Tab-separated table of C-alpha atoms in Angstrom:
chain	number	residue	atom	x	y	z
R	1	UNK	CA	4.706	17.919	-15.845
R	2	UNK	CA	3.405	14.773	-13.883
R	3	UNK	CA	3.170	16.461	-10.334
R	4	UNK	CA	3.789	20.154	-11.177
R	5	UNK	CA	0.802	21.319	-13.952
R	6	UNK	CA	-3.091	20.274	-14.679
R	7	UNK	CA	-4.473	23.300	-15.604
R	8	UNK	CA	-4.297	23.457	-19.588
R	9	UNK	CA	-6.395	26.028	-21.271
R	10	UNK	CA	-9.248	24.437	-22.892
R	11	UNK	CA	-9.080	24.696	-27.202
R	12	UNK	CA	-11.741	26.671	-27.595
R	13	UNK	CA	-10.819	29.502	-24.670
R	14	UNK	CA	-9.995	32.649	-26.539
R	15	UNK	CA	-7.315	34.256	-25.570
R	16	UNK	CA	-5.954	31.222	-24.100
R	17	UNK	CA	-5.354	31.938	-20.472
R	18	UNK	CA	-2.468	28.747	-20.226
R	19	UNK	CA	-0.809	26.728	-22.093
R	20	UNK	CA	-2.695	24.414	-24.353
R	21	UNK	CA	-2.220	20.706	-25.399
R	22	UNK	CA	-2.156	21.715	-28.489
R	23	UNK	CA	1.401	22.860	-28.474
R	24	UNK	CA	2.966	19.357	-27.999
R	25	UNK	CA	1.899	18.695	-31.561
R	26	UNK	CA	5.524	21.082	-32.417
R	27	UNK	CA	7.441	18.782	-30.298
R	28	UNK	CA	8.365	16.435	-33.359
R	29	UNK	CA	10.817	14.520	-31.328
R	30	UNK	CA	8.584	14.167	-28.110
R	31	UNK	CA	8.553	10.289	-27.038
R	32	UNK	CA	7.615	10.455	-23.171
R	33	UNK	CA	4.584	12.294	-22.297
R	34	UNK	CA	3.709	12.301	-18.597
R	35	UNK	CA	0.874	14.512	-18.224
R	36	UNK	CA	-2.310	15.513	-15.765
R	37	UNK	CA	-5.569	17.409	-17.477
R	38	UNK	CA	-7.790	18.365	-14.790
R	39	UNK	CA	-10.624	19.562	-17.168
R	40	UNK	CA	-10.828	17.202	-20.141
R	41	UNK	CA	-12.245	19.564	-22.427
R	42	UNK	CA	-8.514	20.845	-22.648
R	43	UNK	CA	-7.765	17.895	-24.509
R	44	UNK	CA	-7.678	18.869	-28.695
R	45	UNK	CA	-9.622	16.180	-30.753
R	46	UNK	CA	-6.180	16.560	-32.968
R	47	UNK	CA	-3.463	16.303	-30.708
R	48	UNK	CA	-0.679	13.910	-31.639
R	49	UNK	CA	-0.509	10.847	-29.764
R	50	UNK	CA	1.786	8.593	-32.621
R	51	UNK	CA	4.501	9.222	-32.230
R	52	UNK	CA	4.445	8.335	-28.124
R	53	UNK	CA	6.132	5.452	-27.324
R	54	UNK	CA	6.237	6.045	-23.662
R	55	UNK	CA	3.094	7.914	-21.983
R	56	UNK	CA	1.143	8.274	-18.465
R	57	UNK	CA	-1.576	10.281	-18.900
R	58	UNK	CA	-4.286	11.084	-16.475
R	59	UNK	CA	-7.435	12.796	-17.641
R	60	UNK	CA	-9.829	14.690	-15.128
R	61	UNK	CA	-9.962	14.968	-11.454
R	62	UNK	CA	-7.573	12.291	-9.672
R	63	UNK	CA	-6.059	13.715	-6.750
R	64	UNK	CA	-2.739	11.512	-7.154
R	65	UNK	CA	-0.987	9.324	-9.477
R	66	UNK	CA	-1.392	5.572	-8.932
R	67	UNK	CA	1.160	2.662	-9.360
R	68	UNK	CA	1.318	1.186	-12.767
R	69	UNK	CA	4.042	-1.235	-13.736
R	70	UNK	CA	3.807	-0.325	-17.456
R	71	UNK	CA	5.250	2.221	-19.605
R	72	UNK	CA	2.020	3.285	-21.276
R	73	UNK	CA	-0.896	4.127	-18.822
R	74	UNK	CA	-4.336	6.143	-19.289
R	75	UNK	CA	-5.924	7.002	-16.158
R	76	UNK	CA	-9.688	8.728	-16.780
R	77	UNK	CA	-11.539	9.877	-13.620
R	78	UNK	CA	-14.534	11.637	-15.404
R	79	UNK	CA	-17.226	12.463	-12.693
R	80	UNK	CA	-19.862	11.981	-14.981
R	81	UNK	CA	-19.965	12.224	-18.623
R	82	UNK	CA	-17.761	13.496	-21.060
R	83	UNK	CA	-17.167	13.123	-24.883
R	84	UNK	CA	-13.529	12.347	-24.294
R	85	UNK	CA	-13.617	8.319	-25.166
R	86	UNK	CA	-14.958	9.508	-28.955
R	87	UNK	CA	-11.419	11.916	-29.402
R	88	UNK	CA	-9.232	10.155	-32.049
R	89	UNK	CA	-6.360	10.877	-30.011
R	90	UNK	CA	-7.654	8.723	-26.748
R	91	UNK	CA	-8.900	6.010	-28.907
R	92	UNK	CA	-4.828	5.621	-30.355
R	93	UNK	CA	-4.164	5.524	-27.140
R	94	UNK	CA	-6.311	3.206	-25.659
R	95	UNK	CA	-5.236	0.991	-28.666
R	96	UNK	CA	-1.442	0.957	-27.254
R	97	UNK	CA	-2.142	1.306	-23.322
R	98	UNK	CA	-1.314	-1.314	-21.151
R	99	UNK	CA	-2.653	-0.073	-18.131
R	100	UNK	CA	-5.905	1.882	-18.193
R	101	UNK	CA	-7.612	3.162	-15.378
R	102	UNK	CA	-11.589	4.146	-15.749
R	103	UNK	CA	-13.339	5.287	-12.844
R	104	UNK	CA	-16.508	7.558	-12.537
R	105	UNK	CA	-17.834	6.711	-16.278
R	106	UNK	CA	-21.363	7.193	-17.022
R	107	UNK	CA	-23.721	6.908	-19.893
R	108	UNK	CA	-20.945	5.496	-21.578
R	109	UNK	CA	-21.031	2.148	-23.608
R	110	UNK	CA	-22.385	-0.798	-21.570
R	111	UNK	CA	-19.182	-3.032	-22.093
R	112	UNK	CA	-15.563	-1.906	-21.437
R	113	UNK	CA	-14.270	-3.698	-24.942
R	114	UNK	CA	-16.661	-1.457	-26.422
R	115	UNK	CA	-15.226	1.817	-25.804
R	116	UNK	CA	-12.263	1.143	-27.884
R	117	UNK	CA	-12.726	1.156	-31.887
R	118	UNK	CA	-9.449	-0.938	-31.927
R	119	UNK	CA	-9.478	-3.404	-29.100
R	120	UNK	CA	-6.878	-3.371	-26.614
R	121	UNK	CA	-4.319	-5.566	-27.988
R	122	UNK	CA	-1.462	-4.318	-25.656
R	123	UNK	CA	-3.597	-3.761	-22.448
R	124	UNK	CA	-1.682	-6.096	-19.700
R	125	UNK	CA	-3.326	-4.382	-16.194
R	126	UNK	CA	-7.628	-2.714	-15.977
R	127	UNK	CA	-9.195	-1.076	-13.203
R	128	UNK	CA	-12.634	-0.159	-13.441
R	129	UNK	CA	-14.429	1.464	-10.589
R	130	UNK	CA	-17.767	3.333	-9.452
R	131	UNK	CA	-19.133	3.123	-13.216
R	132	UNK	CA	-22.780	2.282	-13.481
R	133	UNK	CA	-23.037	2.689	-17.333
R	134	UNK	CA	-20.691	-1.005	-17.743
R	135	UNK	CA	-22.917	-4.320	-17.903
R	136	UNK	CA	-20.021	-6.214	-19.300
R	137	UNK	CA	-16.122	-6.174	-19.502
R	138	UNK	CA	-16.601	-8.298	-22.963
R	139	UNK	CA	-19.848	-8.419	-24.296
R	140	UNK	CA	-18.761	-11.087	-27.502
R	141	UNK	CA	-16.264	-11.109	-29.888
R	142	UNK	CA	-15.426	-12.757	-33.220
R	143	UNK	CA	-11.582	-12.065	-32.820
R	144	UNK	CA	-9.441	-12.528	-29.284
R	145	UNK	CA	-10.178	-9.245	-27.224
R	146	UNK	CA	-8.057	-8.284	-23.712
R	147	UNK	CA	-5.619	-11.166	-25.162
R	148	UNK	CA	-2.308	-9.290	-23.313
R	149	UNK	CA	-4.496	-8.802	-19.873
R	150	UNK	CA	-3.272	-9.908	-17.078
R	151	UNK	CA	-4.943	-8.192	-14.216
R	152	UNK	CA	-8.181	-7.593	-13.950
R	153	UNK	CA	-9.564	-5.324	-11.034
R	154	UNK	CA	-13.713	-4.496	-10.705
R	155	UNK	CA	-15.219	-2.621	-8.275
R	156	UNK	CA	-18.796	-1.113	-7.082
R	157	UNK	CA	-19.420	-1.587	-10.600
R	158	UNK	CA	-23.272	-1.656	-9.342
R	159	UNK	CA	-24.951	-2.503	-12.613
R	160	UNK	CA	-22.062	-5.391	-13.701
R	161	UNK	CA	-23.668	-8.805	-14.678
R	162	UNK	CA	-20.533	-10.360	-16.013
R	163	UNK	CA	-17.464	-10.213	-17.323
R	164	UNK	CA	-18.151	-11.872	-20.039
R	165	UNK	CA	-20.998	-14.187	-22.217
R	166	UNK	CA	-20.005	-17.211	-23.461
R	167	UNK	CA	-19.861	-15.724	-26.733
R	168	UNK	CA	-16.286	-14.907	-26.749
R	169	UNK	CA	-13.065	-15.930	-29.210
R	170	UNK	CA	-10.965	-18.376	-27.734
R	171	UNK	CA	-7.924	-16.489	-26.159
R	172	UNK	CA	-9.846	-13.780	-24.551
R	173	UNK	CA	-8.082	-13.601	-20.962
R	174	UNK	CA	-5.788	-16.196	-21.864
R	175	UNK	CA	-3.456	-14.571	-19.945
R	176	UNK	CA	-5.218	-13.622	-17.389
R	177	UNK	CA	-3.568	-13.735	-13.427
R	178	UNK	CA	-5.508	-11.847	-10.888
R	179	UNK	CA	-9.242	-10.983	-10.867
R	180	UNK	CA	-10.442	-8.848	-7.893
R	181	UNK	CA	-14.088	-8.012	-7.572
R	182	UNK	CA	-15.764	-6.035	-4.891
R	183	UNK	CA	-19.360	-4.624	-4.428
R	184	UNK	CA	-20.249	-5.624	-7.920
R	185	UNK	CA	-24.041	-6.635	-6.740
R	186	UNK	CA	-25.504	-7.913	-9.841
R	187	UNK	CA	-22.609	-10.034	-10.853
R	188	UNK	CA	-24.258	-13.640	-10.417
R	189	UNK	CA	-20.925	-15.503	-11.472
R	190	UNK	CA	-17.605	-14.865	-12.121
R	191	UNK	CA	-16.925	-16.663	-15.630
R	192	UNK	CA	-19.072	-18.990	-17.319
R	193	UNK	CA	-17.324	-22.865	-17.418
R	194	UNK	CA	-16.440	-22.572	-21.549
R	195	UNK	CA	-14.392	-19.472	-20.773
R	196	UNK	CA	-13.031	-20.620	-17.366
R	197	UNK	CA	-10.789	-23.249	-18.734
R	198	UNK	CA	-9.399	-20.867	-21.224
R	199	UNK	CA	-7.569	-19.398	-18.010
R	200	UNK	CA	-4.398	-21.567	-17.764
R	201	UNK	CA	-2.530	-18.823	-16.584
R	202	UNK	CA	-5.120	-17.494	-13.710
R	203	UNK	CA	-2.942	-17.248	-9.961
R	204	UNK	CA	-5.572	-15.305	-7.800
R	205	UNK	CA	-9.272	-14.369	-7.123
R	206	UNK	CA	-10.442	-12.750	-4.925
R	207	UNK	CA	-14.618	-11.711	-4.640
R	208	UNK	CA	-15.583	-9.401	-1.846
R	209	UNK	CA	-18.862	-8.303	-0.869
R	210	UNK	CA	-21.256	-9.254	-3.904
R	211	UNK	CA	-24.435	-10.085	-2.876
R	212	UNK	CA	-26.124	-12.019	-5.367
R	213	UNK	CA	-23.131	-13.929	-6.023
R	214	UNK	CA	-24.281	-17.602	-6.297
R	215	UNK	CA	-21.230	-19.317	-7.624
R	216	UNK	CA	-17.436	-18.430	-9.194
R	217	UNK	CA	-17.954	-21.287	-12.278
R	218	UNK	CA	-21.002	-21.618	-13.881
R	219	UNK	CA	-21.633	-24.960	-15.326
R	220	UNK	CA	-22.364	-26.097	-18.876
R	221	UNK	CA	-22.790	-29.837	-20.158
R	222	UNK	CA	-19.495	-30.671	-19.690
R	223	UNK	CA	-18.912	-33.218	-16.778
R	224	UNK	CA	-15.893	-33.675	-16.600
R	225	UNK	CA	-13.259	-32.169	-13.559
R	226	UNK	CA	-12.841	-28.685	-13.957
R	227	UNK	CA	-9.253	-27.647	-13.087
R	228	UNK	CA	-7.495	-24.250	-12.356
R	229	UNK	CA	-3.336	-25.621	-12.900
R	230	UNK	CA	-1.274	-22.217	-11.557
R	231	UNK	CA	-4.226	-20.741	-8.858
R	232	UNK	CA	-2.623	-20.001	-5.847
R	233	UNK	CA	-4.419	-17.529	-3.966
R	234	UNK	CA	-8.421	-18.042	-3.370
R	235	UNK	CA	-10.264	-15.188	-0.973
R	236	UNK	CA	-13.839	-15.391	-0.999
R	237	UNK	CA	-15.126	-12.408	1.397
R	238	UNK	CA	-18.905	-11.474	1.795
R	239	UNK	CA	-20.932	-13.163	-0.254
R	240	UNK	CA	-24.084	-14.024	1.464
R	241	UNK	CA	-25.736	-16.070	-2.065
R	242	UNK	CA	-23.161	-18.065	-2.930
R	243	UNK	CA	-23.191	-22.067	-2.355
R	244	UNK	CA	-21.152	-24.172	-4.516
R	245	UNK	CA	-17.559	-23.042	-6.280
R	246	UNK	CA	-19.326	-24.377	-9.450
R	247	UNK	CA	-22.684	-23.383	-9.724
R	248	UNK	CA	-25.731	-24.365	-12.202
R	249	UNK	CA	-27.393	-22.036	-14.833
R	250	UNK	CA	-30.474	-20.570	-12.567
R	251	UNK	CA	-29.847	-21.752	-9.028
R	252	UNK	CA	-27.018	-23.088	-7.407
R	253	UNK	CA	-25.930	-26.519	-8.092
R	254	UNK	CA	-27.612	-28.858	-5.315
R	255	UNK	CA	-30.372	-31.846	-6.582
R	256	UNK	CA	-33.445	-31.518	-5.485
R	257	UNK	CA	-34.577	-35.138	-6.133
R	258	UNK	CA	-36.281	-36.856	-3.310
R	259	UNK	CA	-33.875	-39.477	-2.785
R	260	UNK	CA	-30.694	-36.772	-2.430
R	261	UNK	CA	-32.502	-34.167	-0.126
R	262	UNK	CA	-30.346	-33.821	2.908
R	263	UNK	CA	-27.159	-34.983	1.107
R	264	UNK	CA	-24.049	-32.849	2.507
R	265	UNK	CA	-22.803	-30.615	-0.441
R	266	UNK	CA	-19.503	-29.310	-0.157
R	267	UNK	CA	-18.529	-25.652	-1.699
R	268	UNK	CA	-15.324	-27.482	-2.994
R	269	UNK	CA	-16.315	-31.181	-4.593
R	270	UNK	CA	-13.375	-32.778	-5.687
R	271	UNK	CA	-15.417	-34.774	-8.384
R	272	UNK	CA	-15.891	-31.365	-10.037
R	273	UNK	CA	-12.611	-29.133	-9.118
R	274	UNK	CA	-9.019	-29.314	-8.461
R	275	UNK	CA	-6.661	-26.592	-7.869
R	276	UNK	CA	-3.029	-28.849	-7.838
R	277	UNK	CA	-1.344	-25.540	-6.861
R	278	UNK	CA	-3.155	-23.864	-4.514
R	279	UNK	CA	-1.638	-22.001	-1.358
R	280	UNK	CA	-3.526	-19.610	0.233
R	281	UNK	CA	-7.441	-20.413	0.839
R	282	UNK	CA	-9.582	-17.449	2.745
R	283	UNK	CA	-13.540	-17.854	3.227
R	284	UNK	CA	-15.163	-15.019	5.150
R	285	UNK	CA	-18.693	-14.464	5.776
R	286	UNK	CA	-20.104	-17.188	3.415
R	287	UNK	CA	-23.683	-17.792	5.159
R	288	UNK	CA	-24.881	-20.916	3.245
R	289	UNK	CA	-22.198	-22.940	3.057
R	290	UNK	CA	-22.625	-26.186	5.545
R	291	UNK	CA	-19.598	-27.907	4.522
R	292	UNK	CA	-16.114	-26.707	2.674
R	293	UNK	CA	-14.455	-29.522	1.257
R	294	UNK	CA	-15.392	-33.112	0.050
R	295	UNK	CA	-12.543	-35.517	0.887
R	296	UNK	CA	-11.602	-36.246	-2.768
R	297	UNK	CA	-10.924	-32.397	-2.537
R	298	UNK	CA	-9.106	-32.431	0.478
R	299	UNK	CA	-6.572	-35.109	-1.489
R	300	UNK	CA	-5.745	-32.581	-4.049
R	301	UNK	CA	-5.197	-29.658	-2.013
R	302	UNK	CA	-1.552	-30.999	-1.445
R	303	UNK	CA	0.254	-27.479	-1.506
R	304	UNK	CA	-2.099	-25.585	0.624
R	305	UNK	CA	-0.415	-23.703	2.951
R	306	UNK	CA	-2.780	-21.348	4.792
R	307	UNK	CA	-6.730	-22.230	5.584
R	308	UNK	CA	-8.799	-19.428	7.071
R	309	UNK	CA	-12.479	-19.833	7.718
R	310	UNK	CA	-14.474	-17.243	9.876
R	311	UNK	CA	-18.101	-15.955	10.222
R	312	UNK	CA	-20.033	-18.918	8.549
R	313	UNK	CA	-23.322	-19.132	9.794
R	314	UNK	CA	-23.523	-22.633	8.799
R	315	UNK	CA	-20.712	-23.943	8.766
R	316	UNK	CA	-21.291	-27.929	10.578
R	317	UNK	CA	-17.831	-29.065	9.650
R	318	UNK	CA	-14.549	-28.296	7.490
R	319	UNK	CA	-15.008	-32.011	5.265
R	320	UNK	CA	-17.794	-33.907	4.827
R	321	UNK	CA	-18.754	-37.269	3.385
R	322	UNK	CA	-18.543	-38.051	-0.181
R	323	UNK	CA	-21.269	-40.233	-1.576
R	324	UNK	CA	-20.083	-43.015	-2.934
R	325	UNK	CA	-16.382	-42.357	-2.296
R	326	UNK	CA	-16.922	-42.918	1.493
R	327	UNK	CA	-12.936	-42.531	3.069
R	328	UNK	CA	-12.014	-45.556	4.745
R	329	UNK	CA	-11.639	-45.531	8.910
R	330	UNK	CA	-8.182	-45.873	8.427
R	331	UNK	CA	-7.169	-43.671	5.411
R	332	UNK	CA	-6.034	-40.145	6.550
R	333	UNK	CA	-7.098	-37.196	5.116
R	334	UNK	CA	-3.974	-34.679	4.373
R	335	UNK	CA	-3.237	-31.057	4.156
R	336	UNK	CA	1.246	-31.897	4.249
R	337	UNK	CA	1.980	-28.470	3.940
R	338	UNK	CA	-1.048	-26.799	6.368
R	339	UNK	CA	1.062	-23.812	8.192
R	340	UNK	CA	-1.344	-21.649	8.986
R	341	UNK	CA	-5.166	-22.441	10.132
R	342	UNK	CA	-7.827	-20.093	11.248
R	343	UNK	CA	-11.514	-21.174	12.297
R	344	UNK	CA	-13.264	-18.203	13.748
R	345	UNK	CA	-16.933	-16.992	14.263
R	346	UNK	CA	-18.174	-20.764	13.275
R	347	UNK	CA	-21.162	-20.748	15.708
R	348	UNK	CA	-22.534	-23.980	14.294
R	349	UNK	CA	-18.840	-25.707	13.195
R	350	UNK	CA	-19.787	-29.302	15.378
R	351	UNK	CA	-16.057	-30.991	13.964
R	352	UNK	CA	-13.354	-30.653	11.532
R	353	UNK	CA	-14.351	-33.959	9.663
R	354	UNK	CA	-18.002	-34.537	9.170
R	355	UNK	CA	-17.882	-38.249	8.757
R	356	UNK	CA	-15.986	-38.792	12.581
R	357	UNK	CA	-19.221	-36.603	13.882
R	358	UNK	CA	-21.736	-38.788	11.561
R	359	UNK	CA	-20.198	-42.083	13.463
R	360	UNK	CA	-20.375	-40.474	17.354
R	361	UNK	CA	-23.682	-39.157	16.192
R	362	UNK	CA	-25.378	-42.891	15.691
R	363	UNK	CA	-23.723	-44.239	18.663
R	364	UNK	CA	-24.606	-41.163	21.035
R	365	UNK	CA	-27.693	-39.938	19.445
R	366	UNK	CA	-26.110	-36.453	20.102
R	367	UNK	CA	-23.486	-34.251	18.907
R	368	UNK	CA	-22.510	-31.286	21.099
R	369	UNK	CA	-19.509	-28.968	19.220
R	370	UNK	CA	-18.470	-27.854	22.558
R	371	UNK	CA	-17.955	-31.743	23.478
R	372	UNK	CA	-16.175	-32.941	20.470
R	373	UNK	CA	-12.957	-33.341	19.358
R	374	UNK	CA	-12.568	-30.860	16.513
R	375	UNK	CA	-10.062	-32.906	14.881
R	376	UNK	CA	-9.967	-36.827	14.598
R	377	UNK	CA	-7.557	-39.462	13.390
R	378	UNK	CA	-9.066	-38.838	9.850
R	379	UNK	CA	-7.060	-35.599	9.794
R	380	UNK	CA	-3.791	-34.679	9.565
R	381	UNK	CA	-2.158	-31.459	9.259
């Protein structure tokens, strides 16, 4: 019935002009259920979902079936509202899905681990898309919630603040892998710092297009380095707000004291971050960032293999100087397994290292980009 049938007579149509839903209840053996209901008021408050150990079910008007690698999805396009979240049988199914698909919800519950009575213990890949009602993907929780996810995909979720408070149970998204999210406009950061570091298993993000993004990490009181062991893929795309990978509480983390104004911040501060594994690094369209990488970061970037950076506004140079850990003339700064760099649309980009520009800049009182050696013996890739 997957591609051939979506028109089930709805319960309460008398006579019944099609088959109903209904009528699976008399299958007593029936395991697999792949199934497409156009109109969910065709779904019976009472049918029997139990006994299902294999199901892809896709409620309301999608116009094809997506790719899930599970054996239990729930797809709901709803258009609007609908009562079809309260039915008994969608909330036993919810509790057993591992992939869900939500898209079009409205006036709904303002946090996705809401909308289940039972949590979603089993619930490995989400999707949530063009559903204004959602504020939160997890609100709090006293117990671990979304403990099996391990994809998480947002997007124009336009009212979205976060993912989640810092009032969650430690292993929430402790398996977590990939987190895409796109045209979520309210969504300030990505995770706060407490929650962050309960991602050991996180491999990819990827933010596109959020405008009042202002940092991925938000900071607490904690110090110390802030590490993400197994990412591999970073692609930041769009996000004209955003300043620092690891951002304060209320504004984004630079001091304002008198004796630091003008000191070069770098997005990525290796005194703060380290991603050991990292691979793939893509930066697109990130208007306030002057400088990527401090040189402590540069260090620990040892498996980086590809390094795009295009339409930067501000953008002066790729590393800058670290205060206080000041590289040496003749220590050389190393990306050993660079294949693949891209520095486009960088209309103010003066050099590749900031501190070989800062030394030409004293003894020639002028630094022209078009004149300069983009790279220097500082740098080796």
């Amino acid at each position: 019935m997957k591609n051939s049938f979506d028109q089930w007579s709805a319960g309460e149509q008398t006579p019944a002009t099609n088959a109903g839903l209904i009528e699976l209840n008399n299958m007593k053996n029936l395991r697999t259920l792949h199934v497409s209901i156009r109109n969910p008021s065709a779904l019976p408050r009472d049918l029997d979902v139990e006994k299902l150990t294999k199901y892809k079910i896709r409620i309301g008007d999608a116009r094809r079936w997506r790719d899930y690698e599970g054996s239990r999805m729930l797809e709901l396009n709803l258009d609007g509202t609908s009562d079809v979240l309260r039915k008994e049988c969608i909330q036993s199914i919810l509790a057993k899905a591992d992939d869900l698909f939500l898209y079009k919800l409205d006036r709904t519950e303002k946090s996705i681990s809401a909308l289940s009575s039972k949590g979603f213990p089993k619930l490995k890949h989400l999707h949530v898309g063009h559903s204004p009602s959602f504020r939160y993907i997890l609100e709090w929780s006293s117990l671990p919630t979304f403990e099996a996810l391990e994809t998480l995909l947002l997007d124009n979720l336009v009212n979205l603040e976060k993912i989640c408070t810092k009032n969650i149970s430690i292993g929430s998204f402790s398996t977590l892998k990939v987190v895409r999210v796109e045209g979520c406009d309210k969504i300030e950061v990505l995770f706060p710092r407490s929650v962050a570091r309960e991602l050991p298993q996180l491999e990819e993000i990827k933010v596109v297009g959020c405008k009042l993004m202002r940092g991925i990490v938000e900071a607490d009181g904690d110090r110390g380095k802030f590490e993400l062991p197994k990412l591999r893929v970073l692609k930041l795309y769009w996000l004209p707000n955003i300043e620092n990978f690891i951002t304060t509480g209320s504004s984004p983390s630079r001091s304002t004291s008198d004796d630091q104004i003008g000191t070069q911040i770098a997005f990525f501060n290796g005194q703060q971050v380290a991603f050991p594994h990292l691979e793939t690094l893509e930066v697109n369209g990130l208007d306030n960032i002057g400088f990527m990488f401090s040189p402590s970061m540069v260090k620990s970037l040892a498996q980086l293999r590809k390094l795009n950076v295009s339409f930067g506004k501000k953008m002066e140079a790729i590393i800058t100087e670290e205060e206080g850990l000041a590289v040496e003339i003749s220590e050389t700064l190393a990306f050993p397994m660079l294949a693949h760099l891209s520095l486009q649309y960088l209309k103010s980009l003066k050099c590749f290292s900031h501190s070989k520009c800062s030394r030409e800049a004293r003894s020639q009182d002028n630094v022209q980009s078009r004149c300069t050696s983009l790279f220097n013996r500082e740098v080796c890739h």
